[in-house]
Amino acid sequence: MGIDKNADSALLVLGCPQVPVQTTVVLYIASRLKKAGIKTVIAGTPSAGMLIKYADYDGYYVDEVKDLDAIIDLITEKDVSYPLCFVFIHNDAGISYAATMNSVMKSVIYPVIFGKNAEELSGQIDFECEKISAVAVHNPKPLINAVNRVIKWDA
Amino acid sequence: MGCLEKLPYEVILRNSSFSECRDYVKENFREIYTVPPGYKIFDVHIIGVPPVTIGVEGDTIVFPYTKPCHGTFLVKVKSADEALKIRQNSYKKSQKK
């Protein structure tokens, strides 16, 4: 499936940065989106956001880094929306965030599931979506491969 | 947790899954409401998988609070105003027999 050409922005929702592959795969997806002309906004906990902010210090790939609670407030209170939303999941809380994003925004949601329990977590997502899933903790390659299997990048 | 931290709250379950919290509410409270994910209670939005269930018992509200690093907590907070707001909203109510 190709990325929607009408999409002008994407929200990437980060979980706790406890699993190392998260930051790398976030930056990989952000770089591909940026090449496709899609503005990328990161929403995460303060530490997840800091990892991205300093890994992409000059903002080559990421346009904005915002606080997760502040983004949820904007979406639910101010009707702010993003056509694409990637939710990074490695625990039960990630599943809850994906279900919430699916409920509060009319977006194409891509759950990105990783970590040791990726298969079990993937089975818990019951709303209609294309899941990106791989058992990946330290080596991001299985998850990068899963991203590329699901999304056919134009650029 | 924002303003919720300033209120006297009790943690009923900690580091749980969302479904464990939902089951606990269903099994232990008689007055249960189903709200949409993102529903704002005090100053926090409920993050969860539908159906999101919250329990009300007198002036006390029991609801799931999810933190990205620690999973879901089931918390109990006393607030007559919030309890009234939940009862007045037309959210689906189920009454345990």
Short mmCIF file of C-alpha atoms in Angstrom, two decimals:
data_model
loop_
_atom_site.label_atom_id
_atom_site.label_comp_id
_atom_site.label_asym_id
_atom_site.label_seq_id
_atom_site.Cartn_x
_atom_site.Cartn_y
_atom_site.Cartn_z
CA MET A 1 0.00 0.00 0.00
CA GLY A 2 1.35 3.43 -0.92
CA ILE A 3 1.16 6.43 1.34
CA ASP A 4 -1.90 8.57 0.64
CA LYS A 5 -0.71 11.29 -1.76
CA ASN A 6 -3.25 13.74 -0.35
CA ALA A 7 -1.84 13.42 3.15
CA ASP A 8 0.07 16.54 4.12
CA SER A 9 1.04 15.60 7.65
CA ALA A 10 1.64 12.60 9.85
CA LEU A 11 1.57 12.15 13.60
CA LEU A 12 4.00 9.65 15.10
CA VAL A 13 2.94 8.63 18.60
CA LEU A 14 5.80 7.29 20.66
CA GLY A 15 5.68 4.96 23.60
CA CYS A 16 8.17 4.80 26.44
CA PRO A 17 11.66 4.67 24.84
CA GLN A 18 12.54 1.51 26.75
CA VAL A 19 13.07 -0.58 23.59
CA PRO A 20 16.06 0.68 21.57
CA VAL A 21 14.66 0.15 18.05
CA GLN A 22 11.92 2.73 18.57
CA THR A 23 14.01 5.88 18.01
CA THR A 24 15.70 4.50 14.88
CA VAL A 25 12.47 3.35 13.26
CA VAL A 26 10.74 6.64 14.12
CA LEU A 27 13.52 8.53 12.33
CA TYR A 28 13.45 6.10 9.40
CA ILE A 29 9.69 6.57 8.89
CA ALA A 30 10.00 10.34 9.40
CA SER A 31 12.74 10.54 6.76
CA ARG A 32 10.66 8.59 4.23
CA LEU A 33 7.60 10.73 4.95
CA LYS A 34 9.65 13.89 4.58
CA LYS A 35 10.89 12.72 1.16
CA ALA A 36 7.26 12.18 0.18
CA GLY A 37 6.51 15.80 1.18
CA ILE A 38 4.64 14.93 4.35
CA LYS A 39 5.17 17.03 7.48
CA THR A 40 6.06 14.93 10.49
CA VAL A 41 4.97 15.65 14.03
CA ILE A 42 6.23 13.57 16.94
CA ALA A 43 4.19 13.13 20.12
CA GLY A 44 5.84 11.40 23.02
CA THR A 45 6.84 11.40 26.63
CA PRO A 46 9.53 13.97 27.50
CA SER A 47 12.35 11.39 27.28
CA ALA A 48 11.09 9.84 24.01
CA GLY A 49 10.84 13.33 22.54
CA MET A 50 14.35 14.26 23.74
CA LEU A 51 15.85 11.19 22.07
CA ILE A 52 14.36 12.29 18.76
CA LYS A 53 15.15 15.96 19.24
CA TYR A 54 18.87 15.35 19.75
CA ALA A 55 19.14 12.52 17.20
CA ASP A 56 17.73 14.91 14.57
CA TYR A 57 19.21 18.07 16.04
CA ASP A 58 18.86 20.22 12.92
CA GLY A 59 15.36 18.95 12.19
CA TYR A 60 16.16 17.25 8.88
CA TYR A 61 13.43 14.66 9.29
CA VAL A 62 11.14 15.81 12.06
CA ASP A 63 9.19 19.06 11.87
CA GLU A 64 7.83 19.22 15.40
CA VAL A 65 8.24 17.37 18.68
CA LYS A 66 5.30 17.77 21.02
CA ASP A 67 4.22 16.46 24.38
CA LEU A 68 1.91 13.46 24.15
CA ASP A 69 -0.69 14.80 26.60
CA ALA A 70 -0.71 18.18 24.84
CA ILE A 71 -1.36 16.51 21.46
CA ILE A 72 -4.22 14.44 22.88
CA ASP A 73 -5.67 17.62 24.32
CA LEU A 74 -5.45 19.35 20.90
CA ILE A 75 -7.05 16.41 19.10
CA THR A 76 -9.92 15.93 21.54
CA GLU A 77 -10.57 19.56 22.50
CA LYS A 78 -9.59 21.52 19.37
CA ASP A 79 -10.42 19.02 16.62
CA VAL A 80 -6.82 19.03 15.38
CA SER A 81 -6.26 16.01 13.15
CA TYR A 82 -3.55 14.34 11.09
CA PRO A 83 -4.36 12.25 7.99
CA LEU A 84 -1.74 9.65 8.90
CA CYS A 85 -0.88 8.35 12.35
CA PHE A 86 1.81 5.85 13.30
CA VAL A 87 1.51 4.55 16.86
CA PHE A 88 4.60 2.82 18.28
CA ILE A 89 3.69 -0.09 20.52
CA HIS A 90 5.73 -2.39 22.73
CA ASN A 91 3.41 -2.81 25.71
CA ASP A 92 -0.25 -2.80 26.70
CA ALA A 93 -0.25 0.99 27.09
CA GLY A 94 0.72 1.28 23.41
CA ILE A 95 -2.37 -0.74 22.44
CA SER A 96 -4.50 1.69 24.47
CA TYR A 97 -2.95 4.69 22.70
CA ALA A 98 -3.51 3.12 19.26
CA ALA A 99 -7.17 2.40 20.04
CA THR A 100 -7.62 5.94 21.35
CA MET A 101 -6.03 7.53 18.27
CA ASN A 102 -8.25 5.36 16.08
CA SER A 103 -11.27 6.53 18.02
CA VAL A 104 -10.54 10.27 18.24
CA MET A 105 -9.14 10.94 14.72
CA LYS A 106 -10.42 10.10 11.27
CA SER A 107 -6.91 9.08 10.22
CA VAL A 108 -5.25 6.13 8.60
CA ILE A 109 -3.69 4.44 11.63
CA TYR A 110 -0.57 2.31 11.34
CA PRO A 111 0.24 0.46 14.55
CA VAL A 112 4.01 -0.19 14.63
CA ILE A 113 4.47 -3.13 17.00
CA PHE A 114 7.88 -4.29 18.21
CA GLY A 115 9.72 -5.72 21.21
CA LYS A 116 9.79 -9.29 22.53
CA ASN A 117 5.99 -9.59 22.69
CA ALA A 118 5.21 -8.10 19.29
CA GLU A 119 3.17 -11.08 18.06
CA GLU A 120 0.96 -11.26 21.16
CA LEU A 121 0.42 -7.48 21.17
CA SER A 122 -0.39 -7.47 17.46
CA GLY A 123 -3.18 -9.99 18.11
CA GLN A 124 -4.80 -7.60 20.57
CA ILE A 125 -5.45 -4.90 17.98
CA ASP A 126 -8.97 -5.46 16.74
CA PHE A 127 -9.78 -2.29 14.77
CA GLU A 128 -9.35 -2.20 11.01
CA CYS A 129 -5.81 -1.18 10.08
CA GLU A 130 -2.59 -2.35 8.48
CA LYS A 131 -0.28 -3.50 11.22
CA ILE A 132 3.49 -3.15 10.99
CA SER A 133 4.90 -5.78 13.32
CA ALA A 134 8.20 -7.53 14.05
CA VAL A 135 9.96 -9.09 17.01
CA ALA A 136 12.73 -6.50 17.28
CA VAL A 137 14.47 -5.13 20.37
CA HIS A 138 18.05 -4.05 19.56
CA ASN A 139 18.33 -4.68 15.82
CA PRO A 140 15.90 -2.46 13.89
CA LYS A 141 16.22 -4.37 10.59
CA PRO A 142 13.26 -6.78 11.10
CA LEU A 143 11.01 -3.82 11.89
CA ILE A 144 12.37 -1.74 8.99
CA ASN A 145 11.60 -4.71 6.72
CA ALA A 146 8.08 -4.86 8.14
CA VAL A 147 7.62 -1.13 7.50
CA ASN A 148 8.70 -1.57 3.88
CA ARG A 149 6.45 -4.60 3.39
CA VAL A 150 3.39 -2.62 4.45
CA ILE A 151 4.23 0.76 2.93
CA LYS A 152 5.43 1.23 -0.63
CA TRP A 153 7.36 4.48 -0.51
CA ASP A 154 7.27 6.60 -3.63
CA ALA A 155 10.54 8.38 -3.02
CA MET B 1 -1.06 13.28 36.15
CA GLY B 2 -1.58 17.06 36.32
CA CYS B 3 -4.32 18.27 38.66
CA LEU B 4 -5.39 14.72 39.43
CA GLU B 5 -2.18 14.40 41.46
CA LYS B 6 -3.35 17.20 43.69
CA LEU B 7 -6.55 15.38 44.56
CA PRO B 8 -6.71 12.62 47.17
CA TYR B 9 -6.78 9.52 44.99
CA GLU B 10 -6.39 5.85 45.70
CA VAL B 11 -4.74 3.39 43.34
CA ILE B 12 -6.79 0.20 43.16
CA LEU B 13 -4.66 -1.59 40.53
CA ARG B 14 -1.22 -0.60 39.32
CA ASN B 15 0.90 -1.58 36.28
CA SER B 16 -2.06 -3.51 34.92
CA SER B 17 -3.39 -4.11 31.46
CA PHE B 18 -6.31 -2.05 30.24
CA SER B 19 -8.54 -5.12 30.07
CA GLU B 20 -7.68 -6.10 33.67
CA CYS B 21 -8.85 -2.68 34.82
CA ARG B 22 -12.04 -2.95 32.75
CA ASP B 23 -12.80 -6.41 34.20
CA TYR B 24 -12.19 -5.15 37.73
CA VAL B 25 -14.67 -2.30 37.28
CA LYS B 26 -17.28 -4.65 35.81
CA GLU B 27 -16.88 -7.15 38.62
CA ASN B 28 -16.69 -4.79 41.56
CA PHE B 29 -18.95 -1.84 40.88
CA ARG B 30 -22.69 -1.72 40.40
CA GLU B 31 -23.00 1.60 38.57
CA ILE B 32 -20.92 1.47 35.40
CA TYR B 33 -20.73 3.92 32.49
CA THR B 34 -19.21 3.41 29.06
CA VAL B 35 -17.39 6.48 27.73
CA PRO B 36 -15.46 7.01 24.49
CA PRO B 37 -11.63 6.92 24.51
CA GLY B 38 -10.34 10.47 25.05
CA TYR B 39 -13.13 11.28 27.52
CA LYS B 40 -11.84 13.99 29.85
CA ILE B 41 -12.15 13.39 33.53
CA PHE B 42 -10.66 16.01 35.86
CA ASP B 43 -7.73 17.19 33.73
CA VAL B 44 -6.82 13.90 32.07
CA HIS B 45 -8.07 12.12 28.98
CA ILE B 46 -8.87 8.46 29.35
CA ILE B 47 -6.63 6.46 27.05
CA GLY B 48 -8.00 3.05 26.29
CA VAL B 49 -9.53 0.38 24.16
CA PRO B 50 -13.30 0.64 23.73
CA PRO B 51 -15.47 -0.11 25.61
CA VAL B 52 -13.98 2.20 28.24
CA THR B 53 -15.79 1.54 31.50
CA ILE B 54 -15.79 3.73 34.55
CA GLY B 55 -17.48 3.00 37.84
CA VAL B 56 -19.37 5.47 40.00
CA GLU B 57 -20.16 4.79 43.63
CA GLY B 58 -21.79 7.68 45.48
CA ASP B 59 -19.43 10.62 44.94
CA THR B 60 -16.51 8.38 43.98
CA ILE B 61 -15.34 7.69 40.44
CA VAL B 62 -13.18 4.72 39.45
CA PHE B 63 -11.42 4.98 36.11
CA PRO B 64 -8.36 3.72 34.19
CA TYR B 65 -5.37 6.01 33.86
CA THR B 66 -2.72 4.96 31.33
CA LYS B 67 0.92 6.01 31.44
CA PRO B 68 3.13 5.03 28.48
CA CYS B 69 5.90 3.53 30.63
CA HIS B 70 3.91 1.93 33.42
CA GLY B 71 0.76 0.56 31.84
CA THR B 72 -2.68 1.27 33.22
CA PHE B 73 -3.60 2.19 36.77
CA LEU B 74 -7.13 1.94 38.09
CA VAL B 75 -7.68 4.98 40.28
CA LYS B 76 -10.44 6.01 42.64
CA VAL B 77 -11.16 9.70 43.23
CA LYS B 78 -13.91 11.35 45.23
CA SER B 79 -15.58 14.26 43.46
CA ALA B 80 -19.27 15.06 43.71
CA ASP B 81 -19.04 17.41 40.68
CA GLU B 82 -17.45 14.82 38.38
CA ALA B 83 -19.80 12.08 39.55
CA LEU B 84 -22.76 14.32 38.76
CA LYS B 85 -21.31 15.22 35.34
CA ILE B 86 -20.91 11.56 34.42
CA ARG B 87 -24.44 10.73 35.58
CA GLN B 88 -25.91 13.68 33.67
CA ASN B 89 -24.14 12.85 30.41
CA SER B 90 -25.95 10.39 28.24
CA TYR B 91 -23.23 7.76 28.27
CA LYS B 92 -24.34 4.19 28.18
CA LYS B 93 -25.08 3.02 31.67
CA SER B 94 -25.14 -0.53 32.82
CA GLN B 95 -26.31 -1.61 36.22
CA LYS B 96 -24.97 -4.79 37.69
CA LYS B 97 -27.71 -7.00 39.13
#
